[in-house]
Coordinates of C-alpha atoms and ligand atoms in Angstrom, one line a residue:
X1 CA 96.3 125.5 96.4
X2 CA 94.8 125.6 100.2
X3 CA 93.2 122.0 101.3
X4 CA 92.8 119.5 103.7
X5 CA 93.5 116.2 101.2
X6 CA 91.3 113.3 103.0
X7 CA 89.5 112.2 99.4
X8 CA 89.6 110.2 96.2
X9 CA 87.3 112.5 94.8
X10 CA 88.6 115.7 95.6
X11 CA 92.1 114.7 94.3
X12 CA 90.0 114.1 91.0
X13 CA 89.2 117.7 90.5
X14 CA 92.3 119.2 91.4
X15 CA 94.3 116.8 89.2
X16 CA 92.0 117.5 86.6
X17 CA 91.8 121.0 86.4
X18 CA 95.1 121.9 87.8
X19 CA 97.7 122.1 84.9
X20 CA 100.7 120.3 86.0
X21 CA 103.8 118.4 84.8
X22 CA 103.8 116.4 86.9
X23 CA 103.8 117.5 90.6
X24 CA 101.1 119.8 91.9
X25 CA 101.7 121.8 95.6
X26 CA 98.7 121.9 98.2
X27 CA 99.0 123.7 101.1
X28 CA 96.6 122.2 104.0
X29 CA 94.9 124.2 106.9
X30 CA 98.3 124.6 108.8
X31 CA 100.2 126.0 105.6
X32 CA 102.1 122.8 105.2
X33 CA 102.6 121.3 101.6
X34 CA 101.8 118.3 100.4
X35 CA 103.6 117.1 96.9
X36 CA 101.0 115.7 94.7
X37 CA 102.8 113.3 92.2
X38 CA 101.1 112.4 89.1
X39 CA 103.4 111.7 86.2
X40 CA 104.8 108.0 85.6
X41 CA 108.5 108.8 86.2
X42 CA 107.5 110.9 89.2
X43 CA 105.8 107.9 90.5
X44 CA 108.8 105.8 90.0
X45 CA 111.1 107.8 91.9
X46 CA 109.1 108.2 94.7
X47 CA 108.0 104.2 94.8
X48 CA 110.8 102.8 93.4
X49 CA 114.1 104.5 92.8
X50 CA 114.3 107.1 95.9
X51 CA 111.7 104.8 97.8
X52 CA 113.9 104.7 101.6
X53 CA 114.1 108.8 100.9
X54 CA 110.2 107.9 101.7
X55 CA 108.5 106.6 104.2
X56 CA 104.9 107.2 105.8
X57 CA 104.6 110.2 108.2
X58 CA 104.9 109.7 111.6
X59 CA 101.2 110.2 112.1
X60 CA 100.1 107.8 109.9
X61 CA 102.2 105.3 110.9
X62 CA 100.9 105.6 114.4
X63 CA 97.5 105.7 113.0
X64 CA 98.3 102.4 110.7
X65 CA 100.2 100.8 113.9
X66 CA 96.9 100.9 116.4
X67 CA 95.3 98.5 114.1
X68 CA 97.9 96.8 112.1
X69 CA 100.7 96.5 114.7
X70 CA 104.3 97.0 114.1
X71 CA 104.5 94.5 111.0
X72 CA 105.4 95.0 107.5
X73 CA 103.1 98.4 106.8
X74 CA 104.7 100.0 109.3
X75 CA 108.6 99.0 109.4
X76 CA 111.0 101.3 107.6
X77 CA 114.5 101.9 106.1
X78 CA 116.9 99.0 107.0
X79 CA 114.4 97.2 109.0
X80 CA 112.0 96.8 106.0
X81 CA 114.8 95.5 103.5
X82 CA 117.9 94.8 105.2
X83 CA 119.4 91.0 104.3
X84 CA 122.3 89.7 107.3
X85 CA 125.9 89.3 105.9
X86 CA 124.9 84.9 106.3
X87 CA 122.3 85.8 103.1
X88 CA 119.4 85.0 105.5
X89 CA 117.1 87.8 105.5
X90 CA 117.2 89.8 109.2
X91 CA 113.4 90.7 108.6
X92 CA 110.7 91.7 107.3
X93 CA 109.8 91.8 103.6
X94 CA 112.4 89.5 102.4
X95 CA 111.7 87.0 105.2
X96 CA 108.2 87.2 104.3
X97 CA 108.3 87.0 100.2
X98 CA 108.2 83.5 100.5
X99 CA 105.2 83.1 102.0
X100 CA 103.3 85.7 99.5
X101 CA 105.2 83.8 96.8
X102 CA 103.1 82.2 93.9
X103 CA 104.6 78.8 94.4
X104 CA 102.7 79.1 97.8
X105 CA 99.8 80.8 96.6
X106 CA 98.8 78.7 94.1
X107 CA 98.2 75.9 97.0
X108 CA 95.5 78.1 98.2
X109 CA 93.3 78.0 95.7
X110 CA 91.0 75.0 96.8
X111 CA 90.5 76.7 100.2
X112 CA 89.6 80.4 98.4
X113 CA 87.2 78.3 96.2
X114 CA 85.5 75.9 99.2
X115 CA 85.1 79.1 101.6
X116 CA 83.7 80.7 99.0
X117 CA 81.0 78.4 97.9
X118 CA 80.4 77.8 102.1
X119 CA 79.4 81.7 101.7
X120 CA 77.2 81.1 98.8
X121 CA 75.8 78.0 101.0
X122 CA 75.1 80.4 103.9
X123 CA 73.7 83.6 102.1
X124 CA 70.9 80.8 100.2
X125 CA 69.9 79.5 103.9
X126 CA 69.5 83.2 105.0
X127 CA 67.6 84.1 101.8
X128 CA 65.2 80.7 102.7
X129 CA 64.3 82.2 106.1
X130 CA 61.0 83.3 106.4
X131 CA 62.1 86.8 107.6
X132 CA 64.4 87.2 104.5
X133 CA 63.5 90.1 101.9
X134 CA 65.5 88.6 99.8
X135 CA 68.1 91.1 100.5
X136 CA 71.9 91.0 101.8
X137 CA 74.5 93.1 102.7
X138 CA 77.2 92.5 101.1
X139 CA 79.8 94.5 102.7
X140 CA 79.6 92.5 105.6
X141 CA 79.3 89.1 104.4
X142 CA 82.7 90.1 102.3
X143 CA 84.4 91.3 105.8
X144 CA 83.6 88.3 107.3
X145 CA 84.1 85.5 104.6
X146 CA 87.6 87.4 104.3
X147 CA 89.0 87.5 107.9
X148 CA 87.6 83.7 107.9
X149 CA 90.4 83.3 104.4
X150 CA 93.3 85.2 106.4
X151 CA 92.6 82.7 109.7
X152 CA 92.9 79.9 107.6
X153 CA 95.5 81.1 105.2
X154 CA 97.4 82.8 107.8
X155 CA 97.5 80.4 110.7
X156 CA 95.3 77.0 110.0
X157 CA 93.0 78.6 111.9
X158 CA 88.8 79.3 111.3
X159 CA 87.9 81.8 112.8
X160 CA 83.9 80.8 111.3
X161 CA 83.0 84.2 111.1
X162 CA 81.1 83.4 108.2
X163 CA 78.9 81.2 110.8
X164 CA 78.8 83.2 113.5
X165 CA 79.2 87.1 112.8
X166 CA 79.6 87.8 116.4
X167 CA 82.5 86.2 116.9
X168 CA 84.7 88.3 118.9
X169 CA 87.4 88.8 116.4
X170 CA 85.1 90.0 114.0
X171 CA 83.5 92.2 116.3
X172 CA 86.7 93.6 117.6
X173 CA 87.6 94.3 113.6
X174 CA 84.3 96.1 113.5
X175 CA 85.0 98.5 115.8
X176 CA 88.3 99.1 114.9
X177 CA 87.9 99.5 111.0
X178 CA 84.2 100.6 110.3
X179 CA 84.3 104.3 109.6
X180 CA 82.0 107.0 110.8
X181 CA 81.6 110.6 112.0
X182 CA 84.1 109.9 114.9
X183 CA 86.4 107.8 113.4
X184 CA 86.8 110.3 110.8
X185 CA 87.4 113.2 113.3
X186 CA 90.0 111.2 114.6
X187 CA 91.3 110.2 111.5
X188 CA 91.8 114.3 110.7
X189 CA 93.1 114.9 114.2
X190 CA 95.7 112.0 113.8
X191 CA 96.9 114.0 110.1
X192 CA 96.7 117.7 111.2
X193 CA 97.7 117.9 115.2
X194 CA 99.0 114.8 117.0
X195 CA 98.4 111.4 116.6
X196 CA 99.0 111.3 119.9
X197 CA 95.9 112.3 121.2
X198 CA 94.1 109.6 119.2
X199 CA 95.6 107.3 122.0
X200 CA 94.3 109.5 124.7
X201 CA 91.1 110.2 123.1
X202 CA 88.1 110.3 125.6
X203 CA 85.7 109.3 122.6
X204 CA 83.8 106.2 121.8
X205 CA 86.2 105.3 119.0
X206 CA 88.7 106.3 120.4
X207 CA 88.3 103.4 123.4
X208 CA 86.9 101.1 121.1
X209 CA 89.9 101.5 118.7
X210 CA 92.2 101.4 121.4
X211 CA 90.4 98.3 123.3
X212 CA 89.8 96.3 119.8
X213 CA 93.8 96.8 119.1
X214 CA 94.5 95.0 122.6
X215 CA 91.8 92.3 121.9
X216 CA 93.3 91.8 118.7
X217 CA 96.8 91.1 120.2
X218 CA 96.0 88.9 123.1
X219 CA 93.8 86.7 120.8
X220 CA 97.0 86.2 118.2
X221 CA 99.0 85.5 120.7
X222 CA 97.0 83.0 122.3
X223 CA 96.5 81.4 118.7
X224 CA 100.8 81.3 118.3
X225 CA 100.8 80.0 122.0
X226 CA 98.3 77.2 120.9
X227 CA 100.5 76.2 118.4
X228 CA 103.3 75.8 119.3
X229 CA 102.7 74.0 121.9
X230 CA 101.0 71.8 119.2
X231 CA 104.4 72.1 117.2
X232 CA 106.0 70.2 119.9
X233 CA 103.3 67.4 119.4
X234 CA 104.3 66.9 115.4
X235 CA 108.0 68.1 115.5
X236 CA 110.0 66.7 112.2
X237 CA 106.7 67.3 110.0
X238 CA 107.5 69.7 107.6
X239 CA 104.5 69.8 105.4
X240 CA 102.4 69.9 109.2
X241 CA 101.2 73.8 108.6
X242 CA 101.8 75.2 105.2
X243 CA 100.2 78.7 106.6
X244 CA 101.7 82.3 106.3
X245 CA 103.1 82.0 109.9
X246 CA 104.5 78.9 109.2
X247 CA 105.9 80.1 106.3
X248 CA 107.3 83.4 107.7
X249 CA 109.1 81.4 110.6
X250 CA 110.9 79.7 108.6
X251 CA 112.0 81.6 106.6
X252 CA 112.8 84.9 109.1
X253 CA 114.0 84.9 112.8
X254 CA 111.1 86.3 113.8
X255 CA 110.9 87.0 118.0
X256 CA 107.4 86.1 118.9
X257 CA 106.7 89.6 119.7
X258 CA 107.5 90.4 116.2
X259 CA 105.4 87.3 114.9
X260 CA 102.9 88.9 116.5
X261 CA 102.8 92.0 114.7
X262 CA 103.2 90.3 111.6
X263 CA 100.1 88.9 112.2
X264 CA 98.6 91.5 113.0
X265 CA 99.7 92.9 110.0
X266 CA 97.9 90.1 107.8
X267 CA 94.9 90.5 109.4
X268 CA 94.0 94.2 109.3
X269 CA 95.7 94.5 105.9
X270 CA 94.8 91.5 104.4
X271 CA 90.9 91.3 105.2
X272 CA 89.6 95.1 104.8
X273 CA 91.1 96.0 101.4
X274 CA 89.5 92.7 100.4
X275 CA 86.2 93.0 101.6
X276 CA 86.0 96.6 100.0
X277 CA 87.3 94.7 96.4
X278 CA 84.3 92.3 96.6
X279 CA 81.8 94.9 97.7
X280 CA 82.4 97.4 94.8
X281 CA 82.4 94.8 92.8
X282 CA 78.8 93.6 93.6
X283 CA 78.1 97.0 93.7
X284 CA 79.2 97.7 90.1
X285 CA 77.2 94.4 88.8
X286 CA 74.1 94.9 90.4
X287 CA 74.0 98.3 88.4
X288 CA 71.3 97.9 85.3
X289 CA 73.6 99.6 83.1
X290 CA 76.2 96.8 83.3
X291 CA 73.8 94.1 83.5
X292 CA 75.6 92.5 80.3
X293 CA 78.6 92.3 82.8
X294 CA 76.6 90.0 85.3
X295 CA 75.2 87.9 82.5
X296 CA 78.8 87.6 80.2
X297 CA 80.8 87.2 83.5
X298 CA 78.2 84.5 84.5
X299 CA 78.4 82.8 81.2
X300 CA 81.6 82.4 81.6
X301 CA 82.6 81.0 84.3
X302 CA 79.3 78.3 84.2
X303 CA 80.8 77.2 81.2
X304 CA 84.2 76.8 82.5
X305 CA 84.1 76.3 86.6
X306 CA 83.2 72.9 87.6
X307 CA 79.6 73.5 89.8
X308 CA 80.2 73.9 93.3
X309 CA 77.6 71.4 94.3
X310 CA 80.5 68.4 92.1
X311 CA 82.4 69.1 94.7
X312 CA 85.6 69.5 92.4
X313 CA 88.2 71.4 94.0
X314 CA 89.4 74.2 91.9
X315 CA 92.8 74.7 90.8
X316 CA 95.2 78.0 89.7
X317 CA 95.2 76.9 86.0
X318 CA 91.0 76.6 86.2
X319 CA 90.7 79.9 87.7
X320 CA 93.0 82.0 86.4
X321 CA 92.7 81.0 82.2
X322 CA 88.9 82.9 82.5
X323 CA 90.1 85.9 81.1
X324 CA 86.4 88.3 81.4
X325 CA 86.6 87.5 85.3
X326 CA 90.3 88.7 85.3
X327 CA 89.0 91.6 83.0
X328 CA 86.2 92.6 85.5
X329 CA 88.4 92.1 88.5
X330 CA 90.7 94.3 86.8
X331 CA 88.4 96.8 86.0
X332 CA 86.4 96.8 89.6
X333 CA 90.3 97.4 91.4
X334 CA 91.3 99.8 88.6
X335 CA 88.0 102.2 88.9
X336 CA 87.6 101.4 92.9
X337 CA 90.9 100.9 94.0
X338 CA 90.1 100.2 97.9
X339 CA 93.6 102.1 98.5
X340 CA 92.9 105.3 97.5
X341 CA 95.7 107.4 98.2
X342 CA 99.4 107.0 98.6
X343 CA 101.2 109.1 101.1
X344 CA 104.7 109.3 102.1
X345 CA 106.9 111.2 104.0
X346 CA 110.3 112.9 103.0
X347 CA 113.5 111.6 105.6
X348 CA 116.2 113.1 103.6
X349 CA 116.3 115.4 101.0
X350 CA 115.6 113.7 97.3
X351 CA 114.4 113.9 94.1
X352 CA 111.2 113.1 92.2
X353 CA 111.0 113.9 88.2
X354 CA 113.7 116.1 88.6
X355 CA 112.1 118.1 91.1
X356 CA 114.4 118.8 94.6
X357 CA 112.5 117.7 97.4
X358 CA 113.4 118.5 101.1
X359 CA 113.4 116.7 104.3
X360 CA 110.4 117.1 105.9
X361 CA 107.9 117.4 103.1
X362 CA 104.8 115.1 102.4
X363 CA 103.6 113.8 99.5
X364 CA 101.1 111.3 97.9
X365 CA 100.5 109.7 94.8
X366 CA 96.0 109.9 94.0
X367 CA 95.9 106.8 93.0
X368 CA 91.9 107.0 92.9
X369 CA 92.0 110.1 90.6
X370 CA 95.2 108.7 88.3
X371 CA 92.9 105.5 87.6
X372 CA 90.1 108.0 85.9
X373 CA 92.7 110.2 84.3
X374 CA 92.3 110.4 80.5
X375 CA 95.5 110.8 80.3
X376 CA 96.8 107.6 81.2
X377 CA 93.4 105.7 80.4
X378 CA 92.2 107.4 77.7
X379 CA 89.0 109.4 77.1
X380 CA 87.2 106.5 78.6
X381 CA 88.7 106.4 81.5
X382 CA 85.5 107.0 83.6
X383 CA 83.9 104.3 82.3
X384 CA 83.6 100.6 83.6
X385 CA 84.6 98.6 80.7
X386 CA 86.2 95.2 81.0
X387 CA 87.2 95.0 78.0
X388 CA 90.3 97.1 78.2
X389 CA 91.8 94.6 79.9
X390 CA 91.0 92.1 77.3
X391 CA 94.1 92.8 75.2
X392 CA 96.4 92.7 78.0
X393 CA 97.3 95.6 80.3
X394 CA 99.7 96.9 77.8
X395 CA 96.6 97.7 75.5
X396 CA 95.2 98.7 78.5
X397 CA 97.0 101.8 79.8
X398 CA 99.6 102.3 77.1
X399 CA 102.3 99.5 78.3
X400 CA 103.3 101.6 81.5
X401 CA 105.0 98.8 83.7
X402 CA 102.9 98.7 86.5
X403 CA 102.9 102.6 86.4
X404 CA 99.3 103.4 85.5
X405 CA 97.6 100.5 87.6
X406 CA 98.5 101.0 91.1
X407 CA 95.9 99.4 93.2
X408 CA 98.0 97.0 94.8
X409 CA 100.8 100.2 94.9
X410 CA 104.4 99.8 92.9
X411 CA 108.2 99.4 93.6
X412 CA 109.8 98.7 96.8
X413 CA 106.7 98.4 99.1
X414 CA 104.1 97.1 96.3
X415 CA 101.5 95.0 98.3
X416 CA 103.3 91.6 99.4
X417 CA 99.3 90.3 99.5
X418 CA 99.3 91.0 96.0
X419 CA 98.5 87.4 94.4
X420 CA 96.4 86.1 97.5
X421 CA 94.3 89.0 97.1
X422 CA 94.0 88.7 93.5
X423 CA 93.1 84.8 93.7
X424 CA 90.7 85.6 96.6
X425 CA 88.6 88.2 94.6
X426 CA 88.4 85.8 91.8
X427 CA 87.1 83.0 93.5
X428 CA 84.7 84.7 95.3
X429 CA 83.1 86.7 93.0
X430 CA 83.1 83.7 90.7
X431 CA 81.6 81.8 93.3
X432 CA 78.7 84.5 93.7
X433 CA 78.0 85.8 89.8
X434 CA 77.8 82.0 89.1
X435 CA 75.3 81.3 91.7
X436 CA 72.8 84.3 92.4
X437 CA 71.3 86.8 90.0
X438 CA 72.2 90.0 92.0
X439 CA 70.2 93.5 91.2
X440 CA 70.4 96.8 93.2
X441 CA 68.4 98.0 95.9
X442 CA 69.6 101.1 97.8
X443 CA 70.6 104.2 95.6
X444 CA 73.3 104.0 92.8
X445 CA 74.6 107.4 94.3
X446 CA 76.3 105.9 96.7
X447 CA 78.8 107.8 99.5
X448 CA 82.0 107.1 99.9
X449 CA 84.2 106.7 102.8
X450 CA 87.3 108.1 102.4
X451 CA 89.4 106.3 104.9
X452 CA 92.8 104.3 104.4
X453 CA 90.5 102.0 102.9
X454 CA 88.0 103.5 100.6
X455 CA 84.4 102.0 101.2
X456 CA 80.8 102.4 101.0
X457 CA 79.2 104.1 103.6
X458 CA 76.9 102.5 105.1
X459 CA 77.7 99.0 103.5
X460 CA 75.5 98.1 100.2
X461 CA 72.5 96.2 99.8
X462 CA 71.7 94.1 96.9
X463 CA 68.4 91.9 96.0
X464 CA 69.7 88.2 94.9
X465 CA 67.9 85.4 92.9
X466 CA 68.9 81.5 93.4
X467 CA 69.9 80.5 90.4
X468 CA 69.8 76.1 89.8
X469 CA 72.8 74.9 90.2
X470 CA 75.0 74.8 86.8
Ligands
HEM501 C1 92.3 93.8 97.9 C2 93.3 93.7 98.3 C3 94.5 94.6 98.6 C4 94.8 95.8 98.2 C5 94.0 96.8 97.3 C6 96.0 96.2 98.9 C7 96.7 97.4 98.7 C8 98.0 97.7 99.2 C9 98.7 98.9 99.0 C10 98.3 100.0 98.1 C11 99.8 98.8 99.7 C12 100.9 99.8 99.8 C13 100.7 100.8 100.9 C14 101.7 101.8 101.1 O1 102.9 101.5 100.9 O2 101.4 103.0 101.4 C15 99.8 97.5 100.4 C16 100.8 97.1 101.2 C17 100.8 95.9 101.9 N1 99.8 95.0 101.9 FE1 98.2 95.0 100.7 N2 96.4 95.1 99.6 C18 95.5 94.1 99.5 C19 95.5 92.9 100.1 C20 96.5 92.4 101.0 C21 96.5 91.1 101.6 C22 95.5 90.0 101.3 C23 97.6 91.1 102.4 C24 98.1 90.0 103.3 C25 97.6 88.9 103.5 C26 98.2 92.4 102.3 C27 99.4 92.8 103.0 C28 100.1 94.0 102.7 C29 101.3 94.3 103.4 C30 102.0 93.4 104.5 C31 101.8 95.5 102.9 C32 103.0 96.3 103.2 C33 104.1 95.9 102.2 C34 105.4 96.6 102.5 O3 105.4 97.8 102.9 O4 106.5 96.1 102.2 N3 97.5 93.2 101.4 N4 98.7 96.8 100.1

């Protein structure tokens, strides 16, 4: 097979109607093969058992490290796992676990649930204005209510994007992560020649991505500079700043350099994948077709959330026992998942499913096409329906160990944002389908842009109706 693999959709078709056991071969433009890896076990090996035999190309890496830094996304082989002889972790992942950790997680809950109704508060103050149609946009409020969640979260720090969406960080995220024509050039540039010359690149998005990385860098370091100066203030408080950073440094010896890049890291990583989440799921619920999601999913959780206007903080054990909102989140990641592809790289030569693989060779795991294969989901895969997840994932996808669903990826490198990501789509689409009747208004037939992250293009209007206060 001859093709340039950029798309979710694409990887639909040829899984589809290519018979395989497993493994398919593409070639792209320049002859070179790409290992597509559909079966279960083959997933497994690649993710899991063989996963150092795997890391992401070169190119993407340097792609992945304009935006994201040199953090967590981008560290490989020893660097990624490796633990010091004292049992203290030397970086990375393990020095990080603990601040991804449930046990922390679970104290973030109030905050996902507070920013979430200050949205709601903002988006009814727009819709009052006399200029208001009565419409939003809901890709962009999502971006910004989720980079506001990672400040916080992350560093104690508002960034108040949510009130002001010029703020520069926000701004500087725009123009690094919002896709179009150029970007995508660049994008296939980066994959095919040299990703090299995206750093060189005489186009607007080139210097914008390349300007919005250094912004992006100066800014977090002037927010670690700020505190620890104010560190010094508050020395011998443990419980002073419960944040990710906080977290990280203590547990990892971190330079400040590499702090940095963490950062970084949680930022880009932690705010766009989010923001796509809540807009597909808004998308999908403003649909008339599933307009018995909206109301059952409302139902719920005005029945079982304390209103936002009591002011009651909300806990882990009130948001997570509602199970149709973890059913729809579920579904909304499972049918949209806003990482649509998987690629690695072959270092040394390994195996997958019993198949010899060589140095050199890239591969990927369509995660976008495996979540609509009948296969795995059965012959209503396609379809949005919630109540799959009802019975547990087991029912779900036939009791596959994580092997089926792979949004948040599997094995050795799953998602570290996993739970806080989870929590935060929860809370803030509980927060909105509790608040506003929300019903379409540009086209169902959406586009889709296929980038790391996949999204809609153009962002996605919705009309929304005040609803009283529960
Ligand atoms: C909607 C939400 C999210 C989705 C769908 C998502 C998805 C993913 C996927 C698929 C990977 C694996 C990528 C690969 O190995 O090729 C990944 C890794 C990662 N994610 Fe997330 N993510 C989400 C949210 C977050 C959040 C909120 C954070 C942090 C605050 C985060 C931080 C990371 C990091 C650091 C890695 C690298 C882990 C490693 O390689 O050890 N993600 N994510």
């Amino acid at each position: 097979m001859f093709t340039t693999i950029q798309n979710g959709s694409m990887m639909l078709n040829i899984v589809e109607n290519t018979p395989n056991k497993g493994i398919l071969r593409a070639l792209d433009l320049f002859n070179r093969e790409t290992l597509v890896v559909t079966s279960p076990k083959g997933i497994k090996d690649l993710l899991q058992n063989n996963a150092y035999d795997f890391e992401k190309s070169p190119f993407v890496k340097k792609l992945l490290k304009l935006v994201l830094g040199d953090g967590l996304v981008v560290v490989e082989g020893a660097e990624h796992k490796e633990v010091l002889a004292d049992g203290k972790p030397k970086m990375q992942r393990k020095a990080l676990l603990p601040a991804f950790s449930f046990r922390h997680v679970k104290e973030l809950y109030p905050l996902f649930w507070s920013k979430s109704n200050e949205m709601v508060d903002l988006i009814k103050q727009d819709l009052r204005q006399q200029t208001s149609d009565g419409t939003i946009e809901i890709s962009d409020w999502a971006t910004r209510v989720a980079l506001d969640l990672i400040g916080i979260a992350g560093f104690g720090v508002d960034f108040r994007s949510l009130t002001n969406p010029e703020t520069p960080l926000n701004v500087a995220y725009k123009n690094a992560l919002q896709p179009g024509k150029s970007s995508r050039f660049i994008l296939v540039l980066a994959l095919l020649i040299s990703s090299k010359l995206v750093r060189v690149l005489p186009t607007k998005k080139g210097k914008e991505l390349r300007e919005g990385s250094v912004f992006i860098r100066k800014y977090i370091r002037g927010m670690l500079d700020a505190r620890s100066s104010e560190k010094a203030d508050v020395d011998g408080d443990e419980d002073h700043h419960k944040d990710i950073i906080s977290v990280a440094t203590k547990y990892g010896n971190f330079t400040t350099e590499s702090l940095i890049d963490q950062a970084q890291t949680f930022l880009g990583a932690g705010h766009d994948t989010s923001s796509a989440n809540l807009t597909w799921a808004i998308y999908v619920c403003s649909q008339p077709e599933y307009k018995h999601v909206q109301d059952r999913l409302r139902s719920e959780i005005r029945s079982q959330l304390p209103s936002p206007a009591s002011g009651t903080e909300i806990t882990a054990e009130m948001l997570d026992k509602l199970p149709y909102l973890e059913a729809v989140c579920k579904e909304v990641t499972r049918l949209y998942p806003a990482v649509p592809l998987i690629r690695r790289y072959c270092v040394r030569d390994s195996f997958v499913d019993g198949v010899a693989v060589r140095k050199g060779t890239s591969l990927m795991v369509p995660t976008w096409a495996l979540h609509r294969s009948k296969e795995l989901w059965g012959e209503t895969a396609k379809d949005f329906n919630p109540e799959r997840w009802l019975e547990g994932e087991k029912a779900a996808n036939g009791g596959m160990e994580g092997l089926a669903y792979l949004t948040f990826a599997y094995g050795a490198r799953q998602c570290i944002g996993k739970s806080f990501a989870t929590a935060e789509f929860k809370a803030l689409l509980a927060a909105l389908v509790g608040s506003f009747e929300i019903e379409a208004v540009d086209d169902p037939k959406i586009k889709i842009e296929w980038g790391v992250v996949a999204k809609i293009r153009g962002g996605y209007r919705v009309r929304l109706k005040t609803l009283d206060a529960w």
